[in-house]
Short mmCIF file of C-alpha atoms in Angstrom, two decimals:
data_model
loop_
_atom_site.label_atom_id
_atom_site.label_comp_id
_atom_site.label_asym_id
_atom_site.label_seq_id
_atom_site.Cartn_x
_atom_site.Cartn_y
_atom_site.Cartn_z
CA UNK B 1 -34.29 8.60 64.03
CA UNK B 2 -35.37 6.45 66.65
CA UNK B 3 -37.95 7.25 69.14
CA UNK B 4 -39.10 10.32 66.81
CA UNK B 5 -42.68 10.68 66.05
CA UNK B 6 -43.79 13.35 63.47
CA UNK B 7 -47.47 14.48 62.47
CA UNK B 8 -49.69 16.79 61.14
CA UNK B 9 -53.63 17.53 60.88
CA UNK B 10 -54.71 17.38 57.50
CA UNK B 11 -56.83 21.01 58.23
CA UNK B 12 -53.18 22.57 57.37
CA UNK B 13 -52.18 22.61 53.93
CA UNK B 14 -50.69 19.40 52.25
CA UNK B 15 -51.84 16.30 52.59
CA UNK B 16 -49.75 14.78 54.74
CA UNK B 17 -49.74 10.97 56.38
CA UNK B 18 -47.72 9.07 58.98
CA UNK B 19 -45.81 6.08 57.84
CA UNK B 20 -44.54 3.42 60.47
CA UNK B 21 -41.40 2.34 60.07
CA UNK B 22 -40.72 -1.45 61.14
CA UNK B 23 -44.28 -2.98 60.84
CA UNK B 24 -46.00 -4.92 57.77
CA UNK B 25 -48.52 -2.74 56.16
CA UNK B 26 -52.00 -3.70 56.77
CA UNK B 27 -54.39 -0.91 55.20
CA UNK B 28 -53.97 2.63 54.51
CA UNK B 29 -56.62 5.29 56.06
CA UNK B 30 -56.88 8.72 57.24
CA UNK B 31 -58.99 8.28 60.47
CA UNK B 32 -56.31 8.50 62.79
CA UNK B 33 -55.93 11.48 63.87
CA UNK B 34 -56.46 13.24 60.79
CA UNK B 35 -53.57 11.58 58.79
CA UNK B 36 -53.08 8.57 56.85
CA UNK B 37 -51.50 6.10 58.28
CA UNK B 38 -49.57 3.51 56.60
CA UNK B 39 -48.50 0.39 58.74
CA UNK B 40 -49.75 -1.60 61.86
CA UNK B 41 -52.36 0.62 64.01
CA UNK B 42 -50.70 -0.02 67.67
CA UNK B 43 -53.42 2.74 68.94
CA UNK B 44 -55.04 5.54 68.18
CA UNK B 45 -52.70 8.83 67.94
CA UNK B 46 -53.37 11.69 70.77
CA UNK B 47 -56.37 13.97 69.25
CA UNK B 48 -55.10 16.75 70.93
CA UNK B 49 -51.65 17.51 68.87
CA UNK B 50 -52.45 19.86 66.03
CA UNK B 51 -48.75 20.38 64.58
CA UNK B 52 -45.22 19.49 66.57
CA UNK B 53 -42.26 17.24 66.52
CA UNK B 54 -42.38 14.75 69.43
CA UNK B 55 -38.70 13.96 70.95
CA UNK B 56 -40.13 10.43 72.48
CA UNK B 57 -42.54 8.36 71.91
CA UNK B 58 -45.92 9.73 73.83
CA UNK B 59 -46.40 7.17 76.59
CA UNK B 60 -50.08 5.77 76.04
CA UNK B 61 -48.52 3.88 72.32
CA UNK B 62 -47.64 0.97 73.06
CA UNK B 63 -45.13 -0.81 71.65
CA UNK B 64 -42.81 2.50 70.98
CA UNK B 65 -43.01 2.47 67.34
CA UNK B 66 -40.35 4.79 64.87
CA UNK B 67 -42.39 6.86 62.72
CA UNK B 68 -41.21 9.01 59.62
CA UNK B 69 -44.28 11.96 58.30
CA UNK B 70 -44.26 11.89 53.85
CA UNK B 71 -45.80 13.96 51.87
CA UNK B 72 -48.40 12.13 50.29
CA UNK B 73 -48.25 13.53 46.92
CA UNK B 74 -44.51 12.64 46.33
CA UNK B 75 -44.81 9.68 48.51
CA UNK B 76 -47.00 8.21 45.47
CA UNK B 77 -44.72 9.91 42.32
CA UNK B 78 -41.04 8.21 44.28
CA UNK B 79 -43.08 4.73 43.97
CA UNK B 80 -44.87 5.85 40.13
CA UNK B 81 -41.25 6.81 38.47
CA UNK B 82 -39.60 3.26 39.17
CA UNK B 83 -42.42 0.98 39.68
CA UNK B 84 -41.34 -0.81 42.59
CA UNK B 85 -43.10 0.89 45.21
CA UNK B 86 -43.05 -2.19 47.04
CA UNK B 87 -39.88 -2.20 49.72
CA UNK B 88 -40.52 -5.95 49.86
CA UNK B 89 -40.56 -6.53 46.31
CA UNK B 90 -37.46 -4.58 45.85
CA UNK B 91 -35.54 -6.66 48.70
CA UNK B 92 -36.85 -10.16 46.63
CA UNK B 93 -35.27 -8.67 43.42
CA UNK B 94 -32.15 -8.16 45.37
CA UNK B 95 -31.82 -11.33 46.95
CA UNK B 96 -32.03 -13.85 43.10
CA UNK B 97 -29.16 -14.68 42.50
CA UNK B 98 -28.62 -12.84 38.75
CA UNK B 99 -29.08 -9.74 37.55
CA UNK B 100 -32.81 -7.92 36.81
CA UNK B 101 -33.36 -5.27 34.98
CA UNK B 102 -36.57 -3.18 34.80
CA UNK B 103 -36.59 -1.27 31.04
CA UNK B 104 -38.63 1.55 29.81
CA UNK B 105 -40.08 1.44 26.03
CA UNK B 106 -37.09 3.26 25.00
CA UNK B 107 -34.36 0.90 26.55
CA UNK B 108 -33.51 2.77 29.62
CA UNK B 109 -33.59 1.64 33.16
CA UNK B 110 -35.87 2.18 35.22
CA UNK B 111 -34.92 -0.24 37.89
CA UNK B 112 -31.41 -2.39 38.72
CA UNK B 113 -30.87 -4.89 41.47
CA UNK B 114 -27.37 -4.65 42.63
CA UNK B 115 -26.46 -7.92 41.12
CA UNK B 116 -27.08 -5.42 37.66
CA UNK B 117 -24.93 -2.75 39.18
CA UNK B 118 -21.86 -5.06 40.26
CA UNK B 119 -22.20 -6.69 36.73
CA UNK B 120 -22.88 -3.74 34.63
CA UNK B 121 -21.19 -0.50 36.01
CA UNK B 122 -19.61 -1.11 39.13
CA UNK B 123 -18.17 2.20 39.38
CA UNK B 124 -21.11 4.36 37.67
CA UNK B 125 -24.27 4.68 40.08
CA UNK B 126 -26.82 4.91 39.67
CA UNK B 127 -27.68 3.32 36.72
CA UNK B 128 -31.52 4.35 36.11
CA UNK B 129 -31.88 6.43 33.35
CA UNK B 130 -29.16 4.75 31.45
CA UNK B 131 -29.56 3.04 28.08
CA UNK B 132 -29.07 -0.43 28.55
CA UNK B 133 -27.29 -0.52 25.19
CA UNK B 134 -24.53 1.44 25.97
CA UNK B 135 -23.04 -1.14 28.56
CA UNK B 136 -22.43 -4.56 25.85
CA UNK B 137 -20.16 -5.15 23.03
CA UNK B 138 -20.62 -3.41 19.43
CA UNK B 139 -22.82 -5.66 17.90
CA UNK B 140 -25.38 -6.59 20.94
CA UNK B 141 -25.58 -3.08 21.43
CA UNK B 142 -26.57 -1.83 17.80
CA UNK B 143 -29.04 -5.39 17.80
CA UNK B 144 -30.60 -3.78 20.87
CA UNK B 145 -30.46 0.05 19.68
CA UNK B 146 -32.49 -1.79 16.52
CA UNK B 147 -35.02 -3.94 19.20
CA UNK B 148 -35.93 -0.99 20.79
CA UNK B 149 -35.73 2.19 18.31
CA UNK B 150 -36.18 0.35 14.87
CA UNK B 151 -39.35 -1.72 13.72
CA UNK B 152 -40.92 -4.52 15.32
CA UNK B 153 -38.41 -7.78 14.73
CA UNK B 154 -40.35 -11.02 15.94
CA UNK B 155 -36.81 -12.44 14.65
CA UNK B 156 -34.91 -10.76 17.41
CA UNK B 157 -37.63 -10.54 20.02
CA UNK B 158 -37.54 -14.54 20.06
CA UNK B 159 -33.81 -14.47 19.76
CA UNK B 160 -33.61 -11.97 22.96
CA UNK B 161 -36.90 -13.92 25.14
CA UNK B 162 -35.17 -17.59 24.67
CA UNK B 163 -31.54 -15.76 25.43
CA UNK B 164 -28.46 -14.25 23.69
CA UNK B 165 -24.94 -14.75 24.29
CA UNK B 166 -23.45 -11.39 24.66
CA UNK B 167 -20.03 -9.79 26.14
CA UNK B 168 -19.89 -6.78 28.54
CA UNK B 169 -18.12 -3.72 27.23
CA UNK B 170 -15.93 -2.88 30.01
CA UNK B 171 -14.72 -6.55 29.45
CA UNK B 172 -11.52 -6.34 27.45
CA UNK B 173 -11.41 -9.79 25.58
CA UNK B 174 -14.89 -9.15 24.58
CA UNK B 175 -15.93 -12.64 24.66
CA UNK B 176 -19.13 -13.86 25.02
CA UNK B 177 -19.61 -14.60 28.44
CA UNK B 178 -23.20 -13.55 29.53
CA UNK B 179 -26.17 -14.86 29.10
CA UNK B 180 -29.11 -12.05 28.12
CA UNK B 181 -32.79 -12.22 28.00
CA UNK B 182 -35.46 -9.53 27.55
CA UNK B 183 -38.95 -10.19 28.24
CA UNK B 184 -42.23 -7.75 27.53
CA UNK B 185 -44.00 -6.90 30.14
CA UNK B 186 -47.86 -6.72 29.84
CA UNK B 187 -48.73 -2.91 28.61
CA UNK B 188 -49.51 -0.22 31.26
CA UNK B 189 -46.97 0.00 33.60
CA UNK B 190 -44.02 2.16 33.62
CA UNK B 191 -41.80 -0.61 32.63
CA UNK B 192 -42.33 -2.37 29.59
CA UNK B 193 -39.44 -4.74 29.64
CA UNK B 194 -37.66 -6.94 31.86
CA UNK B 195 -34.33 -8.22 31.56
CA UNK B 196 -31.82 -10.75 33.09
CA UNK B 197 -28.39 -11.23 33.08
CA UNK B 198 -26.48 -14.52 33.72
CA UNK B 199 -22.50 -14.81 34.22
CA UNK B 200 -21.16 -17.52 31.60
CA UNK B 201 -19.53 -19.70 34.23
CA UNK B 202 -23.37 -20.50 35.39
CA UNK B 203 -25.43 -20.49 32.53
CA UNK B 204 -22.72 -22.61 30.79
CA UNK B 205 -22.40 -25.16 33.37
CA UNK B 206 -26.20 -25.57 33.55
CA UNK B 207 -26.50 -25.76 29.53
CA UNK B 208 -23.88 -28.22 30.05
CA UNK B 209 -25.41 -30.37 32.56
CA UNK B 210 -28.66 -30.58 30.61
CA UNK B 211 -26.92 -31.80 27.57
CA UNK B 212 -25.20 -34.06 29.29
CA UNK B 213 -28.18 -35.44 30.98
CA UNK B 214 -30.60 -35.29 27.73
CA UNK B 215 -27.43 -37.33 25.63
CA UNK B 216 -27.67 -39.59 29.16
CA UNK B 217 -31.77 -40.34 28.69
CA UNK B 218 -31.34 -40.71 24.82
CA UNK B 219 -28.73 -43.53 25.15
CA UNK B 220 -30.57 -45.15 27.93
CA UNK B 221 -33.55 -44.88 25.70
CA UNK B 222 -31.49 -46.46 22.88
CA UNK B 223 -30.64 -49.24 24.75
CA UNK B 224 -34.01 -49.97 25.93
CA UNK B 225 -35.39 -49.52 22.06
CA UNK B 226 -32.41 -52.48 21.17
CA UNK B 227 -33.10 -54.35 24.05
CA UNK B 228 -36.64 -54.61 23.45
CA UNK B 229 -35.99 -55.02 19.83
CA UNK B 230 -33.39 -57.83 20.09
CA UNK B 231 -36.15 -59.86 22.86
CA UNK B 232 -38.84 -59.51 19.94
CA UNK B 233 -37.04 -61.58 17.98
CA UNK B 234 -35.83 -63.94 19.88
CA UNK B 235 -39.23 -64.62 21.18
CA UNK B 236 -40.92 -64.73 18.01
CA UNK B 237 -39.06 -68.01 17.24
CA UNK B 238 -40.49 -70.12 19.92
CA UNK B 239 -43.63 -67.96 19.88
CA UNK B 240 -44.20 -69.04 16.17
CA UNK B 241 -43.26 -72.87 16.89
CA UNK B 242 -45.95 -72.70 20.17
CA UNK B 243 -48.50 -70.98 17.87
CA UNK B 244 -48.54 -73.40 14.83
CA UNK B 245 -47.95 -76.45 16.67
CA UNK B 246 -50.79 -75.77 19.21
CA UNK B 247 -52.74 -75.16 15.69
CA UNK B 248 -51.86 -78.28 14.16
CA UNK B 249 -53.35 -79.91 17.59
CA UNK B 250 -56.10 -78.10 18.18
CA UNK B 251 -57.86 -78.61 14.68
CA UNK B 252 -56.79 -82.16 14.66
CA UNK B 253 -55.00 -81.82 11.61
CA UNK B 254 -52.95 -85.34 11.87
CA UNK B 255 -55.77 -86.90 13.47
CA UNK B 256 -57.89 -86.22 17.00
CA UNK B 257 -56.19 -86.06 20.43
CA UNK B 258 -56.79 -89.41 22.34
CA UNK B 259 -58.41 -87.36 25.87
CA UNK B 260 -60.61 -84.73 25.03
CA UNK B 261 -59.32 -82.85 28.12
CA UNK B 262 -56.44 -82.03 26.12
CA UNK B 263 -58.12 -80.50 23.51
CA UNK B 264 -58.79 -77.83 26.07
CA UNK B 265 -55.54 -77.54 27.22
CA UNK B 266 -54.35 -77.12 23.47
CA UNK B 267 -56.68 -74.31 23.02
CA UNK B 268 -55.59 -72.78 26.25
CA UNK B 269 -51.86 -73.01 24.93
CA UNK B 270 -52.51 -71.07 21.76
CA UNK B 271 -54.60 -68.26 23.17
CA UNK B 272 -51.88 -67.84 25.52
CA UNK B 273 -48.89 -67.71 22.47
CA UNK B 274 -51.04 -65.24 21.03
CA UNK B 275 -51.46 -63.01 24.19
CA UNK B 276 -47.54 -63.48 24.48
CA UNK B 277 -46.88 -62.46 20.41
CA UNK B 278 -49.39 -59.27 20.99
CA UNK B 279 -47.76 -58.08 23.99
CA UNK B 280 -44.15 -58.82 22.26
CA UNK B 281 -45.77 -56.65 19.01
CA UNK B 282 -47.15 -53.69 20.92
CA UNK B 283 -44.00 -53.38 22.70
CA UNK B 284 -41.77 -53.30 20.22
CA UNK B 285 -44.23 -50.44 18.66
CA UNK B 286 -43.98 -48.39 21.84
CA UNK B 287 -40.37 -48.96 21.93
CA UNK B 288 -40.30 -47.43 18.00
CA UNK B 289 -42.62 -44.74 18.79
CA UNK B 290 -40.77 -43.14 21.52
CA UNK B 291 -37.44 -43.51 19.69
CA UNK B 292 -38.48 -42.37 16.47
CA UNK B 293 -37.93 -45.07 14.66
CA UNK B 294 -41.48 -45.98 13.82
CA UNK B 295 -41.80 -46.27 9.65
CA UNK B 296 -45.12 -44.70 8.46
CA UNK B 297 -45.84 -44.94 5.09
CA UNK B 298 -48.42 -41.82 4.44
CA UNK B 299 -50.69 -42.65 1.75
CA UNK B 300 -54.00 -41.84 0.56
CA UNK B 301 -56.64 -43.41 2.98
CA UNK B 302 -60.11 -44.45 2.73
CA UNK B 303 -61.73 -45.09 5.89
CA UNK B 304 -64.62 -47.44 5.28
CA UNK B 305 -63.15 -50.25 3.55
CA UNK B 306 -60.87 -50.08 6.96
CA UNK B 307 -63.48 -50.00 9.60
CA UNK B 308 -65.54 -52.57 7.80
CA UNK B 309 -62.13 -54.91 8.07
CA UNK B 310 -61.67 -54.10 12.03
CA UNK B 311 -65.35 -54.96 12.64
CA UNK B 312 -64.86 -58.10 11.09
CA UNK B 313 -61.87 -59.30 12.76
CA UNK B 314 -63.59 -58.57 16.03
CA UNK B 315 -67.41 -59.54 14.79
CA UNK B 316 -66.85 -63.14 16.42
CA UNK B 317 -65.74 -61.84 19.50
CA UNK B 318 -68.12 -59.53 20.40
CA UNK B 319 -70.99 -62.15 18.51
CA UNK B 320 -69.81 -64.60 21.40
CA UNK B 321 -70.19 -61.78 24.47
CA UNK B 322 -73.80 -60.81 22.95
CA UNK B 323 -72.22 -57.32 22.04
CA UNK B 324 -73.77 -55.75 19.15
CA UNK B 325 -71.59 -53.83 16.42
CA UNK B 326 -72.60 -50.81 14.18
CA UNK B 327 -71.16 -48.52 12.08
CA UNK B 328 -71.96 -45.02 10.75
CA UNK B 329 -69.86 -43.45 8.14
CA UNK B 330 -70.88 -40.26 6.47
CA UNK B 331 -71.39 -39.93 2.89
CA UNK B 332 -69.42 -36.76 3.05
CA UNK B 333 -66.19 -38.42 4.74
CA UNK B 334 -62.96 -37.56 2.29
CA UNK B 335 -60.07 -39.52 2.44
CA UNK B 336 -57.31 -38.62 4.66
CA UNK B 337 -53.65 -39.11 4.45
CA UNK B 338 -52.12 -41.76 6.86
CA UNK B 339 -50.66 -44.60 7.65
CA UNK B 340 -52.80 -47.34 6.85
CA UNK B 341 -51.49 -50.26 9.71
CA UNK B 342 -51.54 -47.48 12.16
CA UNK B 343 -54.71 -46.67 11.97
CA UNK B 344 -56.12 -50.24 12.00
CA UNK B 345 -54.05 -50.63 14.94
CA UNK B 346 -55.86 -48.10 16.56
CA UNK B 347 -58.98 -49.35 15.46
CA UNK B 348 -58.99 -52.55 16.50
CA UNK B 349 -57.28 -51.67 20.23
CA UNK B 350 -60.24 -49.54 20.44
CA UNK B 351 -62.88 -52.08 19.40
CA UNK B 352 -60.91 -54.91 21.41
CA UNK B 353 -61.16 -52.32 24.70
CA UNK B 354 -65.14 -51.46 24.03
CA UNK B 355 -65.96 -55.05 23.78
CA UNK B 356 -63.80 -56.02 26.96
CA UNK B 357 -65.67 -53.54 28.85
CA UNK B 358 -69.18 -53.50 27.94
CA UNK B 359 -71.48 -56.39 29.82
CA UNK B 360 -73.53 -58.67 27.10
CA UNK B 361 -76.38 -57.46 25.69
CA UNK B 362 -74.64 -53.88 24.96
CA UNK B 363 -73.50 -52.48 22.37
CA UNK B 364 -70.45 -50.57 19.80
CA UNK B 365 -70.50 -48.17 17.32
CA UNK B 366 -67.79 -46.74 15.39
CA UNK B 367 -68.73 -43.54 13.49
CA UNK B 368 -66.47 -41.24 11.10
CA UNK B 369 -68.05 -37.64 9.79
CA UNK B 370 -66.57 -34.83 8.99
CA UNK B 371 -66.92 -31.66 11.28
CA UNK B 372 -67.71 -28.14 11.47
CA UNK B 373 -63.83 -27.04 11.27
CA UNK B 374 -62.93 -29.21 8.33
CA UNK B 375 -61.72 -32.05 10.46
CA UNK B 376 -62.20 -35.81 10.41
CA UNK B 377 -63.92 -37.30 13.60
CA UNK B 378 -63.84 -41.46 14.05
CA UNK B 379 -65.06 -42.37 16.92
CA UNK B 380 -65.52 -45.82 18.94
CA UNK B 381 -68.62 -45.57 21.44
CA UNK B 382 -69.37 -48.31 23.79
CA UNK B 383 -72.40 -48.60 26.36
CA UNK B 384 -69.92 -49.89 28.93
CA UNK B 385 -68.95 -49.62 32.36
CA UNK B 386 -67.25 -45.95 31.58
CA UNK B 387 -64.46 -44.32 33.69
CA UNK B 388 -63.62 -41.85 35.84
CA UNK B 389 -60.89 -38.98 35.08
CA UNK B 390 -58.57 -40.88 37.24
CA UNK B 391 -59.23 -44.14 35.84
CA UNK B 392 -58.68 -42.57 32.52
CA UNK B 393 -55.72 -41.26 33.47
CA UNK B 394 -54.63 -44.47 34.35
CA UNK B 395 -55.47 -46.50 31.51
CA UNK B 396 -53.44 -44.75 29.23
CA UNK B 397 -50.55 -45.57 31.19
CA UNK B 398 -48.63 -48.48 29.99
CA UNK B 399 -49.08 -51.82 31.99
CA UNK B 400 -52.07 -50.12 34.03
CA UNK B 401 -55.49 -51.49 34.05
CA UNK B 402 -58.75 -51.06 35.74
CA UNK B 403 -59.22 -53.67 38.07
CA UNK B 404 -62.07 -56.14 37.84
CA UNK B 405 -63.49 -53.99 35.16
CA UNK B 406 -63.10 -56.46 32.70
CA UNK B 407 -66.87 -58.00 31.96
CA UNK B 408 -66.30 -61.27 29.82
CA UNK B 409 -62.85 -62.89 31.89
CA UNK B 410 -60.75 -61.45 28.51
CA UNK B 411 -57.09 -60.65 29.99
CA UNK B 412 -54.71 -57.75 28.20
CA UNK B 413 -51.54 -56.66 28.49
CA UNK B 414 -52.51 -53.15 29.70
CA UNK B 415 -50.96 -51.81 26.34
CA UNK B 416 -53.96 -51.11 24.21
CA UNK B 417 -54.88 -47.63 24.92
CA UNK B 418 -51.48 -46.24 25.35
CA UNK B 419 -50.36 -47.86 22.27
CA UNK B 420 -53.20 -46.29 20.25
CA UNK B 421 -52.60 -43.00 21.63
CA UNK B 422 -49.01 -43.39 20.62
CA UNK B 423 -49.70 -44.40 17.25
CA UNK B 424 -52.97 -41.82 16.37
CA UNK B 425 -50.22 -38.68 17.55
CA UNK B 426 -47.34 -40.43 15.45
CA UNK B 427 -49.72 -40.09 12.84
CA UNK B 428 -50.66 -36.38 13.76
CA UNK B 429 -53.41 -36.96 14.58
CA UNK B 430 -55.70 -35.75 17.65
CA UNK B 431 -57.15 -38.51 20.51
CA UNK B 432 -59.21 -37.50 23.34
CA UNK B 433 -61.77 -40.06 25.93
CA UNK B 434 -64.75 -39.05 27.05
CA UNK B 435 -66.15 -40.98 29.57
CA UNK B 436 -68.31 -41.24 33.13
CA UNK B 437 -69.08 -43.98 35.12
CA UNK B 438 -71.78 -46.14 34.26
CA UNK B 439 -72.71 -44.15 31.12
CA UNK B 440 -70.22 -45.47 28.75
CA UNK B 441 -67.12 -44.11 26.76
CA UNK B 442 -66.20 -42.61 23.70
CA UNK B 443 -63.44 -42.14 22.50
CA UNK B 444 -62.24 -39.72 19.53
CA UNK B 445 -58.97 -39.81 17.05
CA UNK B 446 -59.11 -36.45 15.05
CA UNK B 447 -57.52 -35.80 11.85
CA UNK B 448 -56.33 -32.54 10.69
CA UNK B 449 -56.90 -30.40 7.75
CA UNK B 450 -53.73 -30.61 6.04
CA UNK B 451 -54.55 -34.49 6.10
CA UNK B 452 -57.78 -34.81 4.32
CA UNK B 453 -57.22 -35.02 1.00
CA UNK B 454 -59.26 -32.59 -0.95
CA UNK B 455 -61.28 -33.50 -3.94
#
């Protein structure tokens, strides 16, 4: 009680140790005194007491402080049988709002918040040392006499970890009504499981909420795929009348253009249609991507008859920046299985970014082999300006670019690496950047085993 201090020199038998009451616990010794002490030190304890109970607190500790004198020895087993020696620990598990359960190997409890004992056995206490079994309907309790008596069932275990639906037995409709999850602790400890235990009315509203809210985000997403879809097309219309017209003028194909300042502005005109129709196309393959929609048409792939036609669609490009392009194949290269536009696409958004970012006079190489783990490596290396993580991070966001990085004046729409990210994992296949500032970037699309074809 109050006011009460208790002690004992440890030259009696026993090991005994005085335990404040009231203070956080800061370290655990035995030079006070002679006994351990668990709690905040307020001051040494009086040297001179060998053995007595003390009916107020001596006068030279300061603040009075309520002490309580344990047995060491069962001190330890009380916190060993339930494995919750910690008084602060147990108060957290009591104050979640749903039930926890600490299980032994065998299914019995070994610890129960009160949430557990209001929910369980409201009337039975306490409940450690029960079977957890014993308190559900017929069939969750044989399924959980099988989990933890019978063979290992990876079946059930997932079943039980993700959640099961289950019905109390003192509950008369039997209905399921509960949400129940067990959990394996790591090995070591006197409890090898944990469980939980949600009321239906909760669980149930939440599962409802998130459906509601994932239906919410695919419709929106719907929309924004038709939307997006139904813009396309109505720009490709005037895009294609911009685009051949601007053609027709620019070549001088029904004779030249009177001032040759408009020949510029022609040219000027058409670049800009095509920006226009590129940004309209990657768009619309974002737009498929993320809805699923995207049509792949897997088919046996060869990759150097497609590299060979990227570096040729971008060969006067980089031929008017002073860029130089290479390739390197290996001989050993199998075909893969993909989709063959896709992986042009990615291609030449990769080229189209190296080129954009490395200063004249240096160079890009795209290289395919085939790697230690049986998986096909292409990669598109540039001697550019590099990037940062952060910048990389940014880049592959869509719209986002790297300001004034740009080396020859070329403008994009901020598309090309998120779109060839997109595309290279709806094709299953791996895409990581490597890059550092002023030392260039690489970066990597990885195909899988089960894609190369095997010979």
């Amino acid at each position: 009680s109050a006011g009460f201090l208790r002690w004992r020199r440890r030259n009696s038998p026993g090991d005994l140790k005085l335990e404040t009451v009231g203070f956080p616990i800061e370290r655990s010794d035995s030079s006070h005194g002679g006994f351990g002490i668990v709690g905040r030190v307020v001051q040494d304890l009086p040297s001179q007491v060998q053995s007595e109970t003390v009916k107020e607190t001596p006068p030279d500790i300061d603040p009075p402080a309520t002490a309580k004198l344990v047995r060491l020895d069962s001190h330890r087993t009380s916190q060993t049988k339930s494995g919750f020696g910690s008084d602060i620990l147990r108060a957290f598990f009591e104050t979640v709002g749903i039930a926890l359960i600490g299980l032994r190997k065998d299914g019995a409890i070994v610890f129960a918040n009160r949430q557990s004992q209001d929910l369980l056995a409201p009337d039975l206490k306490p409940l450690e040392g029960q079977a957890l079994h014993r308190f559900f309907d017929p069939a969750t309790s044989a399924a959980l006499e099988a989990f933890f008596y019978g063979p290992q069932n990876d079946e059930l275990s997932v079943k039980l970890s993700e959640g099961k639906e289950i019905s109390l037995a003192r509950e008369a409709d039997q209905r399921a009504s509960h949400l129940l999850r067990i959990r394996k602790l790591p090995d070591g400890g006197p409890i090898a499981y944990c469980a939980s235990l949600q009321e239906g009315e909760f669980w149930k509203a939440r599962e409802a909420k998130l459906t509601a809210a994932a239906k919410a985000a695919e419709h929106a997403s719907q929309q924004k795929s038709e939307f997006i879809s139904q813009l396309s097309h109505e720009l490709r219309t005037p895009l294609n009348a911009i685009l051949g017209f601007s053609d027709v003028m620019m070549n001088g194909r029904l004779g030249p253009i009177g001032n040759p300042q408009y020949h510029g502005y022609v040219a000027d005109i058409y670049q800009s249609g095509q920006l226009v129709l590129k940004l309209v196309n990657d768009l619309l393959d974002l737009s498929k991507i993320e809805s699923g929609t995207l049509e792949l048409h897997q088919e046996r792939l060869s990759l150097q008859p497609v590299v060979d036609s990227c570096l040729s669609l971008v060969s006067e490009h980089a031929s008017r920046n002073s860029i130089e392009l290479s390739t390197d194949i290996s001989d050993d290269v199998p075909e893969v299985i993909a989709d063959e536009r896709s992986v042009q696409q990615i291609l030449l958004n990769l080229l189209t970014n190296a080129i954009k970012f490395t200063p004249s006079g240096g160079e890009v190489k795209v290289t395919a082999s085939l790697t230690r783990d049986n998986r096909i490596k292409i990669s598109v290396s540039d001697t550019g300006i590099g990037m940062s993580p952060k910048q990389i991070d940014l880049a592959l966001q869509p719209f986002h670019q790297i300001t004034g990085a740009t080396q020859h004046g070329d403008k994009g729409t901020g598309l090309g690496l998120p779109l060839a990210k997109a595309l290279a994992e709806a094709n299953h296949a791996g895409f990581e950047i490597e890059s550092e500032p002023e030392q260039g970037t690489s970066i990597n699309v990885t195909f899988t085993p089960a894609q190369i074809v095997a010979e």
